[in-house]
Coordinates of C-alpha atoms in Angstrom, one line a residue:
M1 CA -20.8 -18.8 9.1
K2 CA -20.8 -15.5 8.3
L3 CA -19.4 -15.8 4.8
F4 CA -21.5 -18.9 3.7
G5 CA -21.3 -19.5 0.2
L6 CA -19.4 -16.5 -0.7
P7 CA -16.9 -16.9 -3.4
V8 CA -13.6 -15.4 -2.6
S9 CA -10.5 -14.8 -4.7
L10 CA -6.7 -15.1 -3.3
K11 CA -3.7 -13.5 -4.3
E12 CA -1.3 -16.0 -5.8
C13 CA 0.9 -15.8 -2.9
I14 CA -1.5 -17.2 -0.3
G15 CA -1.1 -20.9 0.1
V16 CA -3.8 -23.4 -1.0
K17 CA -3.2 -27.0 -0.6
G18 CA -2.0 -28.7 -3.9
M19 CA -1.5 -25.1 -5.6
D20 CA 1.8 -23.2 -6.4
S21 CA 2.6 -19.9 -5.0
T22 CA 5.3 -18.7 -7.4
I23 CA 5.1 -14.9 -6.9
G24 CA 6.4 -14.7 -10.3
Y25 CA 9.6 -16.6 -9.8
S26 CA 9.9 -20.0 -12.3
S27 CA 12.0 -21.7 -9.6
L28 CA 8.9 -21.9 -7.5
I29 CA 6.8 -23.9 -10.1
N30 CA 5.7 -27.2 -9.3
K31 CA 6.3 -26.7 -5.6
P32 CA 2.6 -26.8 -4.3
A33 CA 1.6 -26.1 -0.8
L34 CA 1.2 -29.1 1.5
E35 CA -1.8 -27.6 3.4
D36 CA -3.9 -24.5 3.3
S37 CA -2.7 -21.2 5.0
V38 CA -4.4 -20.3 8.1
I39 CA -6.2 -17.4 6.3
V40 CA -7.6 -20.1 3.8
K41 CA -8.6 -22.5 6.7
V42 CA -10.4 -19.7 8.6
L43 CA -12.4 -18.5 5.4
K44 CA -13.3 -22.2 4.6
S45 CA -14.5 -22.5 8.1
C46 CA -16.7 -19.2 7.7
G47 CA -18.4 -20.7 4.7
A48 CA -16.4 -18.8 2.1
V49 CA -15.5 -20.7 -1.0
P50 CA -12.0 -19.8 -2.6
F51 CA -12.3 -20.1 -6.3
V52 CA -9.4 -18.6 -7.9
K53 CA -6.0 -17.1 -7.5
T54 CA -5.0 -13.6 -8.7
N55 CA -2.0 -12.2 -10.6
L56 CA 0.7 -10.1 -9.0
V57 CA 3.9 -8.7 -10.2
Q58 CA 7.2 -10.5 -10.0
G59 CA 8.6 -10.4 -6.4
M60 CA 5.6 -8.4 -5.2
L61 CA 7.7 -5.3 -4.9
N62 CA 6.5 -3.1 -7.8
F63 CA 3.3 -1.1 -8.5
E64 CA 2.8 -2.5 -12.1
S65 CA 1.4 -5.9 -12.5
S66 CA 3.4 -8.5 -14.6
N67 CA 5.7 -11.4 -14.2
P68 CA 7.2 -14.0 -16.6
I69 CA 4.9 -16.9 -15.8
F70 CA 1.4 -15.5 -16.1
G71 CA 2.0 -12.2 -17.9
K72 CA 0.1 -8.7 -17.5
T73 CA -3.0 -7.8 -15.9
G74 CA -5.1 -4.8 -16.9
N75 CA -7.2 -2.2 -15.1
P76 CA -10.8 -3.0 -15.1
K77 CA -11.6 0.6 -16.2
N78 CA -9.2 0.5 -19.1
V79 CA -7.2 -2.9 -19.8
N80 CA -4.4 -0.8 -21.5
Y81 CA -3.7 0.8 -17.9
T82 CA -2.0 -0.6 -14.9
P83 CA -4.1 -2.0 -12.1
G84 CA -1.3 -1.2 -9.5
G85 CA 0.3 -3.8 -7.5
S86 CA 1.3 -5.8 -6.2
S87 CA -2.3 -7.2 -5.2
S88 CA -3.1 -6.3 -9.0
G89 CA -5.2 -9.1 -10.0
A90 CA -7.3 -8.7 -6.8
G91 CA -8.0 -5.2 -7.6
S92 CA -8.7 -5.8 -11.2
L93 CA -11.2 -8.9 -10.5
V94 CA -13.1 -7.1 -8.0
G95 CA -13.3 -3.9 -9.9
S96 CA -14.6 -5.9 -13.0
G97 CA -17.3 -7.6 -10.9
G98 CA -15.4 -11.0 -11.2
S99 CA -15.2 -11.5 -7.5
V100 CA -17.2 -10.0 -4.6
L101 CA -14.5 -10.4 -2.0
G102 CA -10.7 -10.6 -2.7
F103 CA -7.7 -11.0 -0.5
G104 CA -4.1 -9.6 -1.1
T105 CA -1.2 -8.6 0.9
D106 CA 0.5 -5.4 1.8
I107 CA 4.0 -4.5 2.4
A108 CA 4.4 -1.0 1.1
G109 CA 0.8 -0.4 -0.4
S110 CA 0.1 -3.4 -2.3
I111 CA -3.7 -3.5 -1.2
R112 CA -4.3 0.1 -1.1
N113 CA -2.4 1.0 -4.2
P114 CA -4.4 -1.2 -6.7
A115 CA -7.6 -0.4 -4.6
H116 CA -7.1 3.3 -5.6
L117 CA -6.2 2.6 -9.4
C118 CA -9.0 0.1 -9.8
G119 CA -11.8 2.2 -8.1
V120 CA -12.3 -0.4 -5.3
C121 CA -12.3 -0.6 -1.4
G122 CA -9.4 -2.2 0.2
L123 CA -8.2 -2.5 3.9
K124 CA -4.5 -3.2 5.3
P125 CA -5.3 -4.1 8.7
T126 CA -3.0 -3.7 11.8
M127 CA -0.2 -6.6 11.5
Q128 CA -1.4 -9.5 13.5
R129 CA -5.2 -9.0 12.9
L130 CA -4.9 -11.7 10.2
S131 CA -2.5 -14.6 10.1
K132 CA 0.4 -14.6 7.3
I133 CA 1.3 -18.3 8.2
G134 CA 1.3 -20.3 4.8
L135 CA 1.8 -17.3 2.6
Q136 CA 4.9 -17.1 0.2
G137 CA 6.9 -13.9 1.0
S138 CA 9.4 -12.0 -1.2
L139 CA 11.4 -11.0 1.7
P140 CA 11.1 -13.6 4.4
G141 CA 12.6 -12.4 7.8
Q142 CA 12.0 -8.7 7.2
S143 CA 10.1 -7.4 10.0
C144 CA 10.6 -3.6 10.2
L145 CA 7.7 -2.9 7.6
S146 CA 4.7 -4.8 8.6
S147 CA 3.4 -6.9 6.0
C148 CA -0.5 -7.9 6.2
V149 CA -3.1 -9.9 4.6
G150 CA -6.3 -8.0 3.9
P151 CA -9.4 -7.7 1.9
L152 CA -10.6 -5.8 -1.3
A153 CA -14.2 -5.4 -2.3
Q154 CA -16.7 -3.4 -4.2
D155 CA -18.0 -1.6 -1.0
V156 CA -17.0 -0.9 2.6
D157 CA -19.8 -3.4 4.0
T158 CA -18.2 -6.3 2.5
L159 CA -14.8 -5.3 4.0
V160 CA -16.5 -4.9 7.3
L161 CA -18.2 -8.4 6.9
A162 CA -14.8 -10.1 6.2
M163 CA -13.2 -8.5 9.3
Q164 CA -16.0 -9.3 11.3
A165 CA -15.9 -12.9 10.2
L166 CA -12.2 -13.4 10.3
S167 CA -11.8 -11.9 13.8
C168 CA -12.7 -15.2 15.5
P169 CA -11.2 -17.7 17.9
L170 CA -10.0 -19.9 15.1
M171 CA -7.6 -17.3 13.9
S172 CA -5.7 -17.1 17.1
Q173 CA -6.0 -20.7 17.7
L174 CA -4.2 -21.9 14.4
D175 CA -1.7 -18.6 14.8
K176 CA -0.5 -17.9 18.3
N177 CA 0.8 -14.5 17.1
I178 CA -2.6 -13.4 16.6
P179 CA -4.4 -12.0 19.7
P180 CA -8.0 -13.2 20.3
L181 CA -9.2 -9.7 19.5
P182 CA -12.9 -9.9 18.3
F183 CA -14.3 -7.1 16.0
N184 CA -15.2 -4.2 18.0
D185 CA -18.8 -3.4 16.5
E186 CA -19.2 -0.8 19.0
L187 CA -16.3 1.2 17.8
F188 CA -17.5 0.7 14.1
Q189 CA -21.1 1.8 14.9
S190 CA -20.2 5.0 17.1
K191 CA -21.7 8.3 16.4
L192 CA -19.2 10.2 18.2
K193 CA -17.7 13.1 16.2
L194 CA -14.1 12.9 15.9
R195 CA -10.8 14.9 15.3
I196 CA -9.3 14.0 12.1
G197 CA -5.9 15.1 10.5
Y198 CA -5.5 15.6 6.8
Y199 CA -2.7 16.4 4.2
T200 CA -2.6 16.5 0.6
N201 CA 1.2 16.7 0.2
D202 CA 3.6 14.7 2.6
G203 CA 6.5 17.0 1.2
Y204 CA 8.3 14.0 -0.6
A205 CA 6.1 13.3 -3.6
E206 CA 3.5 15.8 -4.5
P207 CA 0.3 14.2 -5.7
V208 CA -1.0 15.1 -9.2
P209 CA -4.1 17.4 -9.0
A210 CA -6.7 14.8 -9.1
V211 CA -5.5 13.1 -6.1
Q212 CA -5.3 16.1 -3.9
R213 CA -8.7 17.2 -4.8
A214 CA -10.0 13.9 -3.6
V215 CA -8.5 14.4 -0.2
L216 CA -10.2 18.0 0.0
M217 CA -13.6 16.6 -1.2
T218 CA -13.3 13.9 1.5
K219 CA -12.3 16.7 4.0
E220 CA -15.5 18.7 3.3
I221 CA -17.8 15.6 3.3
L222 CA -16.6 14.9 6.9
E223 CA -16.7 18.4 8.1
K224 CA -20.4 18.5 6.8
A225 CA -20.9 15.2 9.1
G226 CA -19.7 17.1 12.1
H227 CA -16.3 16.1 12.4
T228 CA -13.3 18.5 13.1
L229 CA -10.6 18.4 10.4
V230 CA -7.1 19.8 11.3
P231 CA -3.9 20.2 9.0
F232 CA -1.4 17.2 9.7
K233 CA 2.2 17.5 8.8
V234 CA 4.2 14.3 8.4
P235 CA 7.4 14.7 10.4
R236 CA 11.0 14.3 9.0
I237 CA 9.6 12.6 5.7
E238 CA 12.9 12.3 4.0
D239 CA 14.3 10.4 7.1
A240 CA 11.1 8.4 7.3
M241 CA 11.8 7.3 3.4
R242 CA 15.5 6.5 4.1
I243 CA 14.6 4.4 7.4
L244 CA 11.8 2.4 5.4
S245 CA 14.0 1.8 2.3
S246 CA 17.0 1.0 4.4
A247 CA 14.6 -1.6 6.4
L248 CA 13.1 -3.2 3.2
F249 CA 16.5 -3.9 1.8
A250 CA 18.7 -4.4 4.9
D251 CA 20.3 -7.3 3.2
G252 CA 21.7 -5.1 0.5
G253 CA 19.2 -6.6 -1.9
K254 CA 20.7 -10.1 -1.5
T255 CA 17.3 -11.9 -1.2
C256 CA 15.8 -10.2 -4.3
M257 CA 19.0 -11.0 -6.3
E258 CA 19.0 -14.6 -5.1
N259 CA 15.4 -15.3 -6.4
L260 CA 16.1 -13.5 -9.7
K261 CA 19.7 -15.0 -10.4
N262 CA 18.4 -17.9 -12.5
D263 CA 15.2 -16.4 -13.5
L264 CA 13.9 -13.9 -16.3
V265 CA 13.6 -10.4 -14.8
D266 CA 10.3 -8.9 -15.7
P267 CA 10.7 -5.7 -17.8
V268 CA 8.8 -3.9 -15.0
N269 CA 11.4 -4.8 -12.4
R270 CA 14.3 -3.6 -14.6
Y271 CA 14.8 -0.4 -12.7
L272 CA 14.7 -2.0 -9.4
Y273 CA 17.0 -4.7 -10.4
W274 CA 19.4 -2.0 -11.5
R275 CA 19.3 -0.3 -8.1
L276 CA 20.0 -3.6 -6.4
S277 CA 22.5 -5.0 -8.5
C278 CA 24.7 -1.8 -9.0
P279 CA 28.2 -2.6 -7.6
A280 CA 29.1 -1.0 -4.4
F281 CA 32.1 0.7 -5.7
L282 CA 30.1 2.1 -8.5
R283 CA 27.5 3.7 -6.5
P284 CA 29.5 7.0 -5.1
I285 CA 30.2 7.7 -8.8
V286 CA 26.7 7.3 -10.0
K287 CA 25.7 9.2 -6.7
Y288 CA 27.9 12.2 -7.8
V289 CA 26.6 12.2 -11.3
V290 CA 22.9 11.8 -10.6
G291 CA 23.1 14.4 -7.5
W292 CA 23.6 17.2 -10.0
G293 CA 20.1 16.8 -11.2
S294 CA 18.5 15.5 -8.0
P295 CA 20.1 15.0 -4.7
R296 CA 17.0 13.2 -3.5
I297 CA 17.6 10.4 -6.2
A298 CA 21.2 10.2 -5.3
K299 CA 20.9 9.7 -1.6
D300 CA 18.0 7.0 -2.6
L301 CA 20.5 5.0 -4.6
M302 CA 22.9 4.8 -1.7
V303 CA 20.1 2.9 0.4
Y304 CA 19.6 0.0 -2.3
G305 CA 22.0 -2.9 -2.5
G306 CA 25.7 -3.3 -1.7
G307 CA 27.4 -1.6 1.6
D308 CA 27.2 -2.7 5.1
R309 CA 24.9 -5.6 5.8
S310 CA 25.8 -6.3 9.3
V311 CA 23.6 -7.0 12.1
Y312 CA 24.9 -3.7 13.7
R313 CA 23.4 -1.9 10.8
L314 CA 20.1 -3.8 11.1
W315 CA 19.9 -2.9 14.8
K316 CA 20.6 0.7 14.1
I317 CA 17.6 0.7 11.5
Q318 CA 15.5 -0.7 14.1
A319 CA 16.2 1.7 16.7
E320 CA 15.7 4.6 14.1
T321 CA 12.3 2.9 13.4
E322 CA 11.2 3.1 16.9
K323 CA 12.5 6.6 17.6
Y324 CA 10.5 7.8 14.3
K325 CA 7.5 6.0 15.5
K326 CA 7.7 7.7 18.8
E327 CA 8.0 11.1 17.2
F328 CA 5.0 10.4 14.8
F329 CA 2.6 9.3 17.4
T330 CA 3.6 12.0 19.7
Q331 CA 2.5 14.6 17.1
W332 CA -0.6 12.7 16.5
Q333 CA -1.4 12.6 20.3
D334 CA -0.7 16.3 20.5
L335 CA -3.2 17.2 18.0
D336 CA -5.7 14.8 19.9
L337 CA -6.4 13.0 16.6
S338 CA -8.7 9.8 16.1
A339 CA -7.7 9.5 12.2
V340 CA -5.9 10.9 9.4
I341 CA -7.0 11.1 5.7
C342 CA -4.5 11.6 2.9
P343 CA -3.5 10.5 -0.5
P344 CA -3.1 6.7 -1.0
F345 CA -0.7 7.3 -4.0
P346 CA 0.7 10.5 -5.7
I347 CA -0.5 9.6 -9.2
A348 CA -4.0 7.9 -10.7
A349 CA -3.8 4.7 -13.1
A350 CA -1.5 5.3 -16.0
P351 CA -0.7 3.2 -19.1
I352 CA 0.7 -0.3 -18.6
G353 CA 4.6 -0.3 -18.5
S354 CA 4.8 3.6 -18.0
V355 CA 5.2 3.6 -14.1
E356 CA 8.8 3.2 -13.0
H357 CA 9.2 1.6 -9.6
T358 CA 10.7 4.9 -7.8
T359 CA 10.9 5.4 -4.1
A360 CA 8.6 8.6 -4.6
L361 CA 5.7 6.5 -5.3
T362 CA 5.8 4.7 -2.0
S363 CA 5.8 7.4 0.7
Y364 CA 2.0 7.7 1.0
C365 CA 1.4 3.9 1.8
A366 CA 4.8 2.5 2.9
L367 CA 4.9 5.1 5.8
F368 CA 2.1 3.4 7.6
N369 CA 3.4 0.0 7.2
L370 CA 6.5 1.3 9.1
L371 CA 4.1 2.8 11.7
N372 CA 1.9 -0.4 11.6
C373 CA -1.1 1.8 11.3
P374 CA -4.4 0.2 9.7
C375 CA -5.3 2.0 6.5
G376 CA -8.2 1.7 4.2
V377 CA -8.9 3.2 0.6
I378 CA -12.2 4.0 -1.0
P379 CA -13.0 5.5 -4.4
V380 CA -14.0 9.2 -4.1
T381 CA -13.9 10.7 -7.5
K382 CA -12.4 10.4 -10.9
V383 CA -9.7 12.3 -13.0
S384 CA -11.4 15.3 -14.6
Q385 CA -10.3 17.1 -17.7
A386 CA -9.6 20.1 -15.2
D387 CA -7.4 18.0 -13.3
T388 CA -5.4 16.9 -16.3
D389 CA -5.3 20.6 -17.6
K390 CA -3.7 21.6 -14.4
L391 CA -0.8 19.1 -14.8
K392 CA 1.0 21.7 -17.1
D393 CA 1.7 23.7 -13.9
H394 CA 2.6 20.6 -11.9
K395 CA 6.1 20.7 -10.5
G396 CA 6.4 18.6 -7.6
N397 CA 8.2 19.1 -4.6
Y398 CA 11.7 18.7 -6.1
G399 CA 11.1 19.3 -9.7
D400 CA 13.4 16.3 -10.4
K401 CA 13.1 13.4 -12.7
W402 CA 10.8 11.5 -10.3
D403 CA 8.4 14.4 -10.1
N404 CA 8.5 14.6 -14.0
H405 CA 7.8 11.0 -14.3
N406 CA 4.6 11.4 -12.0
K407 CA 3.4 14.1 -14.1
K408 CA 3.9 12.7 -17.5
V409 CA 2.4 9.3 -16.8
N410 CA -1.0 10.8 -15.8
E411 CA -1.2 13.3 -19.3
N412 CA -3.8 10.6 -20.6
S413 CA -5.5 9.6 -17.2
T414 CA -8.7 11.6 -17.4
D415 CA -11.8 9.6 -16.1
M416 CA -9.8 6.9 -14.2
P417 CA -10.4 6.3 -10.6
V418 CA -9.3 8.2 -7.5
G419 CA -9.2 7.0 -3.9
V420 CA -8.5 8.5 -0.6
Q421 CA -6.6 6.9 2.3
F422 CA -8.1 6.6 5.8
V423 CA -5.5 6.0 8.7
G424 CA -6.0 5.0 12.1
L425 CA -3.7 4.3 15.2
P426 CA -2.5 0.6 15.6
W427 CA -5.6 -1.7 16.4
M428 CA -8.2 0.9 15.6
D429 CA -9.1 -0.8 12.3
E430 CA -12.7 -0.2 13.0
I431 CA -12.3 3.6 13.2
C432 CA -10.9 3.4 9.7
L433 CA -13.8 1.3 8.5
R434 CA -16.4 3.6 10.0
L435 CA -15.0 6.8 8.5
M436 CA -14.7 4.9 5.2
K437 CA -18.5 3.9 5.4
E438 CA -19.5 7.4 6.2
V439 CA -17.8 9.0 3.2
E440 CA -18.9 6.1 1.1
T441 CA -22.5 6.7 1.9
Q442 CA -22.5 10.5 1.3
I443 CA -20.7 10.2 -2.0
L444 CA -23.5 7.5 -3.0
L445 CA -26.1 9.8 -1.8
Q446 CA -24.6 12.7 -3.9
K447 CA -24.7 10.7 -6.9
H448 CA -28.2 9.7 -6.4
E449 CA -29.3 13.4 -5.9
S450 CA -27.4 14.3 -9.2

C-alpha cells in the first residue's frame, strides 16, 4: 500500500460514490455517482485517502477557473491571478500546500497549464496508463485528442510515487483498456545520457520572454548534466492546430451547446460560446471582416461550430491526424531523440478574467494530446522585471489580436511562476519523469548554493 494514509484531492469531474460531478453545469446537480470511479478504487486500494474535490472551469474547456456553481479559484501565489485550468482547483490546492497529491484531467493542457501557472509539478501520462472509467467528461465520444487522468504535486518524487502505485494489476483488472504495464523503475533510474530536442517558439504562438527563458535555462541544466540538446522544429504547426480544433469540435460544437442551452454561461466562456454559436451563414462574413486584421483568427473561426458534421468529415479528420502523427514522429526519429523540452503555455499567470480562451493559447499543450505523448511540467523560474521590460518589444509571430492579448495580460505578472514542459514518446512516461527529476534536483541545488 504505497500511498497508505496519504490525503489525495480529486478534480470535481472524478466520480466518487454519493457525490456529484457537475463540471460546472447546473443540470448535473443532485446526480451523484452510484460507485467510485476506477481511479478512486485503485487509490483507495493503495491506501490513499481521498478527502476533497477541487474546482474547475465550466465545461473543462478553458484556461480560466470559474463556474456558476462553485465560483472562482485563485492562484496560490496571488489570489487575484488565474491558477489556469481546467484542473485549476488541483493546481491551486497543491500550490498552497493544502494537498500533497492531487489528480486532474488533461485534454488540451488541463493538468500542465495549472502546474505551470501555480508553480507545481504535473504529469499528463500516455492515454490508457490510468483509467478514465467513472469520470464525467465534457465531450464524451471524442477520441482524436487523448484525454488523460494525471497527478499534480509539489515535487517530482510524489508524481513518481503516484505512478508507481497506480501502475498495478488492479487498474487493468478493473479497466480492460488499460494494459498491465508496471512502472519501469529501470528506465526512470537510468543514467544513460540522452539526445533531447528543444524549442522556445512553435511558430504559432510566440511565448512571452519569461517562458522562453525558462526553456533555455532548462537546456543549459541538461547540457551541464551531459545530455545533448538539439533544436527541434514542430512540423506544419498551422495544420496541426486546424486538425486538433476540428477534432475537438467535430460535432460542430453541438455537445457544448446542448450542455449550455438551459444553463448560465460563465463569463469566462463567453468567447468560446460565441465561436460555437455563431450561425453557419454568418461565419464567412465574419471571416472576411476578421481576415483583414488576422488571417489566422479568420481561419480558426471556420473550424468551430456549424458546417459539415458528417461521419465522412470525422473520418477525414482522423486520417489527417494519423498522417500528421507519422510525420511528427518520423522527424523525431530522424533526430534520434529520447525527449523534447518546450514551453507548456505561451504566457505566465495573469489577472483573473483577463485570459481569453483563444486557440493560440493551446498549441504547446494540445499538440501532445493529439500525438498521445506523455508530458510533464515542473516550475523552473519566476517572471523577472527584466522579462516584463522586454514585453514592450514583444510582437508575436503574427502581430494580431491574439499576440497582443498574450503580451497585454502579462504586463503585471512579475514574480509569477514559470514552468517547462518535458515530452516523451508514447509509453515512455518514465523518461519524462527522469528528466523532470534531474532538472528539479539541479534547480534546488542552485537555490541552496545561492
